[in-house]
Coordinates of C-alpha atoms in Angstrom, one line a residue:
Chain H
M1 CA 0.0 0.0 0.0
T2 CA 1.1 3.5 -0.7
V3 CA -1.2 5.2 1.7
H4 CA 0.6 7.1 4.5
T5 CA -1.5 8.2 7.4
Q6 CA -0.7 11.7 8.7
P7 CA 1.4 11.5 11.8
S8 CA -0.5 12.8 14.7
G9 CA 1.2 15.8 16.0
V10 CA 1.0 18.7 18.4
P11 CA -1.0 21.7 17.1
D12 CA 1.3 24.3 18.6
D13 CA 1.5 26.4 15.5
A14 CA -2.3 26.6 15.4
M15 CA -2.6 27.5 19.1
R16 CA 0.1 30.1 18.7
R17 CA -1.9 31.7 16.0
L18 CA -5.0 31.8 18.2
A19 CA -2.9 33.3 21.0
Q20 CA -1.8 36.0 18.6
M21 CA -5.2 37.0 17.3
R22 CA -6.0 40.7 17.7
P23 CA -9.2 42.3 16.7
G24 CA -9.2 44.4 13.6
Q25 CA -5.9 43.1 12.2
P26 CA -5.8 43.7 8.5
T27 CA -6.5 40.4 6.8
S28 CA -7.6 39.1 3.4
L29 CA -11.0 38.4 4.7
F30 CA -13.4 36.2 2.9
T31 CA -16.6 34.3 3.7
S32 CA -18.0 31.3 2.0
D33 CA -20.7 28.7 2.5
L34 CA -18.5 25.8 1.5
S35 CA -18.0 22.8 3.8
V36 CA -14.4 22.0 5.0
N37 CA -14.1 19.3 2.4
E38 CA -15.2 21.6 -0.3
F39 CA -13.2 24.6 0.8
L40 CA -10.0 22.5 0.9
L41 CA -10.7 20.8 -2.5
V42 CA -11.6 24.2 -4.1
R43 CA -8.2 25.5 -2.9
E44 CA -6.5 22.4 -4.2
A45 CA -8.0 22.9 -7.5
G46 CA -6.3 26.3 -7.6
F47 CA -9.1 28.6 -6.7
R48 CA -9.4 31.0 -3.8
P49 CA -12.8 31.8 -2.2
L50 CA -13.6 35.5 -2.4
G51 CA -16.9 35.7 -0.7
L52 CA -20.4 34.5 -0.3
V53 CA -22.7 35.8 -3.1
L54 CA -26.4 35.8 -3.3
G55 CA -29.2 37.0 -5.4
S56 CA -32.8 37.1 -4.6
S57 CA -36.2 38.0 -6.1
I58 CA -39.6 38.0 -4.5
Y59 CA -42.0 37.4 -7.3
H60 CA -45.7 37.5 -7.8
V61 CA -46.6 34.5 -10.0
G62 CA -49.7 35.3 -11.9
I63 CA -52.5 33.0 -12.4
Q64 CA -53.4 31.0 -15.5
F65 CA -56.1 28.6 -16.1
G66 CA -55.8 25.7 -18.6
R67 CA -58.8 24.1 -20.2
W68 CA -59.9 21.2 -18.0
T69 CA -59.6 18.6 -20.8
Q70 CA -56.6 19.9 -22.5
N71 CA -52.9 19.0 -22.4
R72 CA -51.0 22.3 -22.7
E73 CA -48.2 24.3 -21.4
L74 CA -49.1 27.2 -19.2
D75 CA -46.7 29.6 -20.9
Q76 CA -47.4 32.5 -18.5
L77 CA -46.3 30.3 -15.5
S78 CA -43.3 29.0 -17.3
Q79 CA -42.2 32.5 -18.1
A80 CA -42.7 33.6 -14.5
M81 CA -40.8 30.7 -13.0
Y82 CA -37.9 31.3 -15.5
H83 CA -37.8 35.0 -15.2
A84 CA -37.7 35.1 -11.4
R85 CA -34.9 32.5 -11.3
E86 CA -33.1 34.4 -13.9
L87 CA -33.4 37.6 -11.8
A88 CA -31.9 35.9 -8.7
M89 CA -29.0 34.3 -10.8
T90 CA -28.2 37.6 -12.5
R91 CA -28.1 39.4 -9.2
M92 CA -25.8 36.8 -7.6
E93 CA -23.5 37.0 -10.7
A94 CA -23.4 40.8 -10.5
E95 CA -22.2 40.5 -6.8
A96 CA -19.5 38.0 -8.0
D97 CA -18.5 40.4 -10.8
A98 CA -18.2 43.3 -8.4
L99 CA -15.8 41.1 -6.3
G100 CA -13.7 40.4 -9.5
A101 CA -14.5 36.7 -9.4
D102 CA -13.7 34.2 -12.1
G103 CA -16.6 32.0 -11.1
I104 CA -19.2 30.9 -8.6
V105 CA -19.1 27.3 -7.2
G106 CA -21.7 25.4 -5.2
V107 CA -24.6 27.4 -6.3
R108 CA -28.0 26.5 -4.7
L109 CA -31.2 27.7 -6.4
D110 CA -34.2 27.5 -4.0
I111 CA -37.8 28.6 -4.2
E112 CA -39.8 29.4 -1.2
F113 CA -43.6 30.2 -1.3
K114 CA -44.5 32.8 1.3
E115 CA -47.2 32.4 3.9
F116 CA -48.4 36.0 3.5
G117 CA -49.6 35.9 -0.1
S118 CA -50.7 32.9 -2.0
E119 CA -48.9 33.8 -5.3
L120 CA -45.8 35.1 -3.7
A121 CA -42.6 33.2 -3.9
E122 CA -39.0 34.0 -3.2
F123 CA -36.4 32.8 -5.6
I124 CA -32.9 32.7 -4.2
A125 CA -29.5 31.9 -5.6
I126 CA -26.6 31.5 -3.3
G127 CA -22.9 30.4 -3.9
T128 CA -19.3 31.1 -3.2
A129 CA -17.4 33.4 -5.6
V130 CA -13.9 32.1 -6.4
K131 CA -10.8 33.5 -8.2
A132 CA -8.2 31.3 -9.8
D133 CA -4.6 31.4 -8.9
A134 CA -3.6 31.2 -12.5
P135 CA -5.4 31.3 -15.9
P136 CA -6.2 28.0 -17.5
D137 CA -3.2 26.1 -19.1
S138 CA -4.9 26.4 -22.4
G139 CA -4.8 30.2 -22.3
G140 CA -7.7 32.4 -22.2
S141 CA -9.8 33.1 -19.1
W142 CA -11.9 31.2 -16.6
R143 CA -14.8 33.5 -17.3
N144 CA -17.4 32.5 -20.0
R145 CA -17.7 33.9 -23.5
H146 CA -19.9 36.8 -22.2
N147 CA -17.0 37.7 -19.9
Q148 CA -19.2 36.8 -16.9
P149 CA -18.0 34.6 -14.0
F150 CA -18.9 31.0 -14.6
T151 CA -21.5 29.5 -12.4
S152 CA -21.7 25.9 -11.3
D153 CA -24.1 24.0 -9.0
L154 CA -21.6 21.2 -8.6
S155 CA -20.3 20.4 -5.1
G156 CA -16.7 21.3 -4.3
Q157 CA -15.8 17.6 -4.7
D158 CA -17.4 17.4 -8.2
F159 CA -15.8 20.7 -9.1
W160 CA -12.3 19.4 -8.1
T161 CA -13.0 16.2 -10.2
L162 CA -14.2 18.1 -13.2
I163 CA -11.1 20.4 -13.2
Q164 CA -8.8 17.3 -12.8
A165 CA -10.4 15.7 -15.8
G166 CA -9.7 18.7 -18.0
Y167 CA -13.0 20.4 -18.1
A168 CA -14.1 23.9 -16.9
P169 CA -17.6 24.9 -15.9
L170 CA -19.2 27.6 -18.1
G171 CA -22.5 28.3 -16.5
M172 CA -25.6 27.0 -15.0
T173 CA -28.2 26.3 -17.7
M174 CA -31.9 25.7 -17.0
G175 CA -35.2 25.2 -18.6
S176 CA -38.6 25.4 -17.2
C177 CA -42.0 24.3 -18.4
V178 CA -45.2 24.5 -16.4
Y179 CA -47.7 22.0 -17.9
H180 CA -51.3 21.3 -17.3
I181 CA -52.2 17.7 -17.7
A182 CA -55.7 17.1 -18.9
H183 CA -58.2 15.4 -16.8
Q184 CA -59.7 12.2 -18.2
R185 CA -63.1 12.4 -19.7
F186 CA -65.8 10.7 -17.7
W187 CA -66.5 7.8 -19.9
Q188 CA -62.8 7.2 -20.5
A189 CA -62.3 7.2 -16.7
M190 CA -65.2 4.8 -16.3
G191 CA -63.8 2.5 -19.0
N192 CA -60.5 2.2 -17.4
I193 CA -61.8 1.2 -13.9
G194 CA -60.2 -1.9 -12.7
Q195 CA -58.0 -2.3 -15.7
N196 CA -54.3 -2.1 -16.1
V197 CA -53.8 0.1 -19.1
E198 CA -51.5 2.8 -20.2
I199 CA -53.2 6.3 -20.2
P200 CA -51.7 7.7 -23.3
Q201 CA -52.6 11.4 -22.7
Y202 CA -50.8 11.3 -19.3
T203 CA -47.8 9.7 -20.8
E204 CA -47.8 12.2 -23.7
A205 CA -48.2 15.2 -21.4
L206 CA -45.3 14.1 -19.2
Y207 CA -43.1 13.5 -22.3
D208 CA -43.9 16.8 -23.9
A209 CA -43.4 18.8 -20.7
R210 CA -40.0 17.2 -19.9
E211 CA -38.9 17.5 -23.5
L212 CA -39.8 21.2 -23.5
A213 CA -37.8 21.9 -20.3
M214 CA -34.8 19.9 -21.5
S215 CA -34.7 21.5 -24.9
R216 CA -34.7 24.9 -23.3
M217 CA -31.8 24.0 -21.1
Q218 CA -30.0 22.6 -24.0
A219 CA -30.6 25.8 -26.0
E220 CA -28.8 27.8 -23.1
A221 CA -25.9 25.5 -23.2
E222 CA -25.6 26.0 -27.0
Q223 CA -25.6 29.8 -26.5
L224 CA -22.7 29.4 -24.1
G225 CA -20.7 27.3 -26.6
A226 CA -20.7 24.3 -24.2
E227 CA -19.5 20.8 -25.0
G228 CA -22.0 19.3 -22.8
I229 CA -24.0 19.6 -19.5
V230 CA -23.1 17.6 -16.4
G231 CA -25.0 17.0 -13.2
V232 CA -28.4 17.5 -14.8
Q233 CA -31.4 17.3 -12.5
M234 CA -34.9 16.8 -13.8
L235 CA -37.2 18.1 -11.1
S236 CA -41.0 18.1 -11.1
N237 CA -42.8 20.2 -8.6
T238 CA -46.5 21.1 -8.3
H239 CA -45.6 24.1 -6.0
R240 CA -49.1 25.3 -5.0
W241 CA -51.1 24.7 -8.2
G242 CA -52.8 21.4 -7.3
G243 CA -52.5 18.0 -8.9
H244 CA -52.8 18.7 -12.6
T245 CA -50.4 21.6 -13.0
T246 CA -46.7 20.7 -12.7
E247 CA -43.5 22.5 -13.2
F248 CA -40.8 20.5 -14.9
F249 CA -37.4 22.0 -14.3
A250 CA -34.2 20.9 -15.9
I251 CA -31.0 22.3 -14.4
G252 CA -27.3 21.4 -14.9
T253 CA -23.8 22.8 -15.4
A254 CA -22.6 23.4 -18.9
V255 CA -18.9 22.6 -19.4
R256 CA -16.1 23.1 -21.9
P257 CA -12.9 21.2 -22.4
L258 CA -9.7 22.6 -21.2
R259 CA -7.4 20.0 -23.0
P260 CA -8.0 17.2 -25.5
D261 CA -7.5 14.2 -23.1
H262 CA -9.7 13.7 -20.1
V263 CA -7.8 11.1 -18.2
I264 CA -7.7 11.2 -14.4
A265 CA -5.2 9.4 -12.2
K266 CA -6.3 5.9 -11.5
P267 CA -8.1 5.9 -8.1
Q268 CA -6.8 3.9 -5.2
L269 CA -9.1 1.0 -4.3
V270 CA -10.2 1.0 -0.7
L271 CA -12.1 -1.4 1.3
P272 CA -14.1 0.6 3.8
L273 CA -14.6 -0.9 7.3
T274 CA -18.1 0.6 7.5
D275 CA -21.3 -0.2 5.6
R276 CA -22.0 3.4 4.8
Chain V
M1 CA -31.5 39.3 35.5
T2 CA -31.0 41.8 38.2
G3 CA -32.7 41.1 41.4
N4 CA -33.7 37.5 40.4
V5 CA -32.2 34.9 42.6
T6 CA -33.1 31.2 42.3
V7 CA -33.8 28.9 45.3
D8 CA -30.2 27.7 45.0
G9 CA -29.0 31.3 45.4
W10 CA -27.8 31.8 41.8
D11 CA -28.2 35.3 40.6
G12 CA -27.5 34.6 36.9
R13 CA -23.8 35.4 37.0
G14 CA -21.3 32.7 36.1
L15 CA -22.4 29.1 36.0
P16 CA -25.5 27.7 37.7
P17 CA -24.7 25.6 40.8
V18 CA -25.3 22.3 39.1
A19 CA -23.1 23.1 36.2
R20 CA -20.3 24.2 38.6
A21 CA -20.7 20.9 40.5
R22 CA -20.4 18.9 37.4
V23 CA -17.4 20.8 36.2
E24 CA -15.6 20.4 39.5
R25 CA -16.4 16.7 39.6
A26 CA -15.2 16.2 36.0
A27 CA -12.0 18.2 36.8
A28 CA -11.3 16.1 39.9
D29 CA -12.2 12.5 38.9
G30 CA -10.4 12.5 35.5
V31 CA -13.2 10.7 33.7
R32 CA -13.3 12.0 30.2
T33 CA -16.7 12.2 28.5
S34 CA -17.3 13.3 24.9
L35 CA -20.0 13.5 22.3
L36 CA -17.7 12.4 19.5
S37 CA -18.2 9.4 17.3
A38 CA -15.5 6.9 16.8
D39 CA -14.5 8.7 13.6
G40 CA -14.5 12.0 15.5
L41 CA -12.1 10.6 18.1
A42 CA -9.8 9.4 15.4
G43 CA -9.9 12.8 13.9
L44 CA -9.1 14.4 17.2
E45 CA -6.1 12.0 17.5
V46 CA -4.8 13.2 14.1
A47 CA -5.3 16.9 15.0
G48 CA -3.3 16.4 18.2
F49 CA -6.1 17.1 20.7
D50 CA -7.5 15.0 23.6
A51 CA -11.2 15.2 24.5
V52 CA -11.6 16.7 28.0
G53 CA -15.3 16.4 28.6
E54 CA -18.7 17.4 27.2
V55 CA -19.7 21.0 28.0
L56 CA -23.0 22.7 28.0
G57 CA -24.2 26.3 28.2
T58 CA -27.9 27.1 28.3
T59 CA -30.1 30.1 29.0
V60 CA -33.8 30.7 28.9
M61 CA -34.8 34.3 27.9
Q62 CA -38.2 36.0 27.8
I63 CA -38.4 37.9 24.6
G64 CA -41.3 40.2 24.3
W65 CA -42.0 42.4 21.3
T66 CA -41.1 45.5 23.2
G67 CA -40.2 48.7 21.5
W68 CA -42.5 48.2 18.5
G69 CA -44.2 51.5 17.8
G70 CA -46.6 50.7 15.1
C71 CA -47.0 52.3 11.8
G72 CA -44.9 55.4 12.2
W73 CA -42.5 55.7 9.4
Q74 CA -42.1 55.8 5.7
P75 CA -39.5 53.8 3.8
G76 CA -36.2 55.5 3.2
W77 CA -36.1 57.5 6.4
G78 CA -33.1 57.0 8.7
G79 CA -31.6 53.5 9.2
N80 CA -28.1 52.3 8.5
R81 CA -27.3 51.7 4.9
S82 CA -25.4 48.5 4.3
T83 CA -21.9 49.1 2.9
F84 CA -21.6 45.6 1.5
L85 CA -19.8 45.8 -1.9
G86 CA -19.8 49.5 -1.6
G87 CA -23.5 49.9 -2.6
P88 CA -25.0 53.0 -4.2
P89 CA -26.1 56.0 -2.0
Y90 CA -29.5 55.8 -0.2
Q91 CA -32.5 55.7 -2.3
P92 CA -36.0 56.5 -1.3
G93 CA -38.2 53.4 -0.9
E94 CA -35.6 51.3 0.8
P95 CA -36.3 49.3 3.8
V96 CA -35.2 50.6 7.2
V97 CA -32.7 48.5 9.0
V98 CA -33.7 48.6 12.6
T99 CA -30.8 46.6 14.2
G100 CA -27.9 48.6 15.2
P101 CA -28.1 52.1 16.4
S102 CA -30.6 54.0 14.4
R103 CA -33.5 56.4 14.8
W104 CA -35.9 53.7 13.9
S105 CA -34.8 51.0 16.3
G106 CA -38.2 49.4 16.7
Y107 CA -36.8 45.9 16.8
E108 CA -33.5 46.7 18.5
P109 CA -34.6 45.1 21.8
Y110 CA -35.6 42.0 20.0
A111 CA -32.2 41.7 18.2
K112 CA -30.4 42.5 21.4
A113 CA -32.3 39.7 23.2
I114 CA -31.4 37.1 20.6
R115 CA -27.7 38.2 20.6
R116 CA -27.8 38.0 24.4
G117 CA -29.3 34.6 24.5
R118 CA -26.8 33.2 22.0
D119 CA -23.8 34.9 23.5
T120 CA -24.9 33.7 27.1
A121 CA -25.2 30.0 26.0
L122 CA -21.9 30.1 24.1
G123 CA -20.2 32.0 27.0
R124 CA -21.3 29.5 29.6
M125 CA -20.2 26.6 27.5
R126 CA -16.8 28.2 27.0
Q127 CA -16.6 28.9 30.7
E128 CA -17.2 25.3 31.5
A129 CA -14.5 24.3 29.0
S130 CA -11.9 26.7 30.3
E131 CA -12.5 25.5 33.8
L132 CA -11.8 22.0 32.6
G133 CA -8.5 23.3 31.2
A134 CA -9.6 22.9 27.6
D135 CA -8.3 24.9 24.7
G136 CA -11.4 24.7 22.5
V137 CA -14.8 23.2 22.0
V138 CA -15.6 21.2 18.9
G139 CA -18.8 19.9 17.3
V140 CA -20.9 22.7 19.0
R141 CA -24.6 22.5 18.4
L142 CA -26.2 25.9 19.0
T143 CA -30.0 25.7 19.1
E144 CA -32.8 28.0 19.8
E145 CA -36.1 26.6 20.9
R146 CA -39.3 28.5 21.5
M147 CA -40.9 27.4 24.6
E148 CA -44.5 28.3 25.8
G149 CA -45.3 32.0 25.8
Q150 CA -42.5 34.3 24.9
K151 CA -39.7 32.1 26.3
H152 CA -36.8 31.0 24.3
E153 CA -34.2 28.5 25.3
F154 CA -30.8 29.0 23.8
M155 CA -28.4 26.0 24.1
A156 CA -24.8 25.3 23.2
L157 CA -23.5 21.8 23.6
G158 CA -20.1 20.5 22.5
T159 CA -16.9 18.5 23.4
A160 CA -14.1 20.3 25.1
V161 CA -10.7 19.5 23.8
R162 CA -7.1 20.2 24.9
S163 CA -4.0 20.4 22.7
R164 CA -1.2 17.9 23.5
G165 CA 1.3 20.7 23.0
R166 CA 2.6 23.4 25.4
Q167 CA 1.1 26.4 23.5
R168 CA -2.2 27.5 24.9
P169 CA -4.6 29.8 22.9
E170 CA -5.4 33.1 24.6
R171 CA -9.1 32.3 24.5
T172 CA -11.0 29.1 24.2
F173 CA -12.0 28.6 20.6
T174 CA -15.4 27.2 19.6
T175 CA -16.4 25.6 16.4
D176 CA -19.5 23.8 15.1
L177 CA -17.3 21.7 12.9
A178 CA -16.8 17.9 13.6
A179 CA -13.4 16.8 14.9
Q180 CA -12.7 15.2 11.5
D181 CA -13.1 18.5 9.9
L182 CA -10.9 20.2 12.6
A183 CA -8.1 17.7 11.6
K184 CA -8.4 18.4 7.9
L185 CA -8.4 22.2 8.6
L186 CA -5.3 22.0 10.8
G187 CA -3.6 19.9 8.3
A188 CA -4.1 22.5 5.6
G189 CA -2.9 25.3 7.8
W190 CA -6.2 26.8 9.2
V191 CA -7.5 26.9 12.7
P192 CA -11.1 27.6 13.8
A193 CA -11.2 30.8 15.8
G194 CA -14.8 30.8 17.0
I195 CA -18.4 30.5 16.2
I196 CA -19.7 33.8 14.8
Y197 CA -23.1 35.0 13.6
G198 CA -24.6 38.0 11.9
L199 CA -28.0 39.2 12.7
S200 CA -30.2 41.8 11.0
I201 CA -33.9 42.8 11.3
A202 CA -35.7 45.4 9.1
V203 CA -39.1 46.7 8.5
R204 CA -40.6 48.0 5.3
H205 CA -43.7 50.2 5.1
D206 CA -46.1 48.7 2.6
D207 CA -46.9 51.3 -0.1
W208 CA -48.5 51.4 -3.6
R209 CA -45.5 49.8 -5.0
T210 CA -45.9 46.6 -3.0
N211 CA -49.7 46.7 -3.0
S212 CA -50.1 47.1 -6.8
A213 CA -47.8 44.1 -7.4
L214 CA -49.9 42.0 -5.1
S215 CA -53.2 42.4 -6.9
P216 CA -54.5 39.1 -8.4
F217 CA -54.5 41.0 -11.8
A218 CA -50.9 42.0 -11.6
G219 CA -49.8 39.0 -13.5
N220 CA -46.1 38.0 -13.5
I221 CA -44.2 40.8 -11.7
E222 CA -41.4 41.1 -9.3
V223 CA -42.5 42.6 -5.9
S224 CA -39.5 44.8 -5.9
G225 CA -40.3 46.3 -2.4
Y226 CA -40.1 42.9 -0.8
T227 CA -37.0 41.9 -2.8
E228 CA -35.3 45.1 -1.5
L229 CA -36.3 44.3 2.0
I230 CA -35.0 40.8 2.1
S231 CA -31.9 41.7 0.1
H232 CA -31.2 44.5 2.5
V233 CA -31.7 42.3 5.6
R234 CA -29.4 39.6 4.2
A235 CA -26.7 42.1 3.2
A236 CA -26.8 43.7 6.7
A237 CA -26.5 40.3 8.3
R238 CA -23.6 39.3 6.1
D239 CA -21.9 42.7 6.9
D240 CA -22.4 42.0 10.5
F241 CA -21.0 38.4 10.0
A242 CA -18.0 39.7 8.2
R243 CA -17.4 42.3 11.0
Q244 CA -17.5 39.5 13.7
V245 CA -14.6 37.8 11.7
G246 CA -12.6 41.0 11.9
N247 CA -13.5 41.6 15.5
L248 CA -12.0 38.2 16.4
G249 CA -8.9 38.9 14.3
A250 CA -9.5 35.9 12.1
D251 CA -8.9 35.6 8.3
A252 CA -12.0 34.1 6.9
A253 CA -15.3 32.4 7.6
L254 CA -17.0 29.2 6.5
M255 CA -20.8 29.8 6.7
S256 CA -22.8 26.9 8.1
G257 CA -26.2 28.3 8.0
L258 CA -28.4 31.1 6.7
Q259 CA -31.9 31.5 7.9
S260 CA -34.1 34.2 6.7
R261 CA -37.7 34.9 7.5
M262 CA -40.3 37.5 6.4
W263 CA -43.6 38.2 8.1
K264 CA -46.5 40.5 8.1
I265 CA -47.2 43.1 10.8
E266 CA -50.6 44.6 11.4
A267 CA -49.4 48.1 11.8
G268 CA -52.7 49.9 12.0
E269 CA -56.2 49.8 10.7
N270 CA -56.3 48.6 7.1
H271 CA -52.6 48.8 6.9
T272 CA -49.8 46.2 7.1
D273 CA -46.1 46.4 7.0
H274 CA -43.6 43.7 6.4
A275 CA -40.5 42.7 8.5
A276 CA -37.8 40.5 7.7
S277 CA -34.9 38.9 9.7
C278 CA -31.8 37.1 8.7
I279 CA -29.3 35.3 10.8
V280 CA -26.0 34.0 9.3
T281 CA -24.0 31.5 11.4
G282 CA -20.6 30.1 10.7
N283 CA -17.0 29.6 11.8
A284 CA -14.3 32.1 11.7
I285 CA -11.0 30.5 10.8
A286 CA -7.4 31.8 10.9
Q287 CA -4.5 30.8 8.7
F288 CA -1.1 29.9 10.2
K289 CA 2.2 28.9 9.0
T290 CA 3.3 25.4 9.9
R291 CA 6.7 23.9 9.4
R292 CA 5.8 20.5 10.7
R293 CA 3.4 19.0 8.3
P294 CA 2.9 19.4 4.6
T295 CA -0.6 20.2 3.5
P296 CA -2.3 16.9 2.9
S297 CA -3.2 16.3 -0.8
S298 CA -6.3 14.6 -1.7
L299 CA -6.1 11.0 -2.9
T300 CA -8.7 9.7 -5.3
I301 CA -10.2 6.4 -4.0
L302 CA -12.8 4.1 -5.1
P303 CA -14.6 2.4 -2.3
L304 CA -15.2 -1.3 -2.8
R305 CA -18.7 -1.3 -1.5
S306 CA -21.9 -2.5 -2.9
M307 CA -24.7 0.0 -3.4
R308 CA -27.6 -1.4 -1.5

C-alpha cells in the first residue's frame, strides 16, 4: 500500500496563531458557505474563495387557467418561473462580478412560497465566488464567453474532479416548463376502472413537458458554446397549483474542455470498514 | 437578570450551581466524556487534541416584542445603509434596518435579546470548557427553541478538547465543525477561531409599489419592495457576520447556516407592514504557517462497497 496516514502531531502552531489573534488586524477576509471538504478541495483545484454571493427576487406569479380537458403548457407560468430565477441568478452574478471573481461554485437555487400571499414566492441563488490562482493552461480566461463569471451548482468535490479531468464549468443552464395535464373524460375514466392500461394522454403530457424543459436547457448550453451539460437534475414540482399543474425544471452545469485528453489518475481502491 | 435569585441562590452570573458541581467533579475524577463518534475521536487524534469532557451552556430568555411603535415611518427614512460591496447611495423606498443604532430601532430590543441569548449560551459553554482546562470546544450544536409563551431556550453543547502541545490559545476557541473537519483544517494550515453569527432585522412600510404588485390581476411581476427588504436584511446580516470575523482577528469564515424569515405586521387599521430577519451562522478561521506537516493532498479512492 502507498497510503501514508498523517502522523499525529501537536498543534502548537495553530494554538500560537489563536494566541496572537488581535481584533481588527488587516486580513484578506473572505466568507464562503463551503463545507471544510469543499473549501480544501476548491483551494487544491487552484481557486481562492472571495466571498459568499447571493441574489434574490420576491416574485408575484400570476394565475393562468388551462382548459380542463386539454394538455397544454401554461406559458405564463413557465415564463414567471424562469424570469424570477433568472433575476436571482443575475443578481448573484453581479455580486460576484463586483468582487472580481472568475466564477461561482456550489450554487444553490431555491424557491420558497411565502405564507403571506398565495402567489408570492422568493427565488434565491446562493454560492461562493472564487478566483483562480492562474489562468487555464490552455490560455484564455476562466470566465465564460460573455465575460461573466462561470456558475456551477456542482459540489466542491465534483468541481475538483471536473477540473482534474480537464473540463471547466461555463455556467448553469436551466429550462422550465409548467404544464397542465388534462383530466380524463368521464367515460374514459369509467372505461379504465379496474384495468391495467396505459393512459396515453398522461404519458404524452409528461413526455412533452419534460422535453420542452430539457430542450430549453440545451438551447442555453448551445448559447454558451458548451461541449455538454453535467449533473443535470430533472425536477418536477407542483408548488401550490394542485395535482394537474406541474413545473418541470431541468438544471445542470454546462462545461467546456480545457485539454483534449480527459484522463484522471487511477483511483486507489479501498475497502471501507463501514457499511455506509 | 438583576434582582432575580433562584432557590439555589444563583443570581444569573457565572455558571449555575449544578453546572459548577459537574465541572468540579469532572475536573477532579479525571473521567473523560465526549459527544464524539469513533470517527471523530480518530480525527481528534490526528489533530493532536484530547477530549476533556462534554460541555454545555444554556439560558432561557423571555423575549417580548417591546419597543415596537406601530406604523410610524415611511420607507427610506433613517436607518443604516449596508456598505456591502460599496453599494450606491441611499434611495427613497428602501427598507429601514432597525438593528444597530438608528433612529428607527423598533426591533433593536428583540435583536439584542437574541444576541444576548446566543452569547450567554456560548459563553457559559466556554466557561465550563476553560475551567476544565480545555483549549477549545468542537462539534458545537447551537440551538434556539421556542417554549410556551415568549420564552426562548438557547443552548450550546459541545466537546471540550485540549491540545497535546505546550502552547495555549489566549481564548478558548469554539467551532460547530466535527473533529474530523478540525483535523483536515489544521492539516491545511487553518485553525477555527470561534463560532460567529450576523443578525439583522428590518421593517418596510407597505406602499403602492408593493400593493399594486400583489393584486390578483398583476400577472407576473417582481415585488421589488419585498425583494429590496429581504436583500437589505441579508446584506446587513452578512456585513455583521464579516465584521465579527474581523473583531476576532480571524482571516476568513465558513458559513454553516443562513436563515431568513419574512412576516406581516398589522401596523394599523387597514394597513400592514412587512418585516424580515436574517441570521448567518458560521466559523471564523485563521491561517497559520506550519513547518511541521505538509498540506495533505487529496487521494482519489474508489470504495469497494456494494450499493444497496
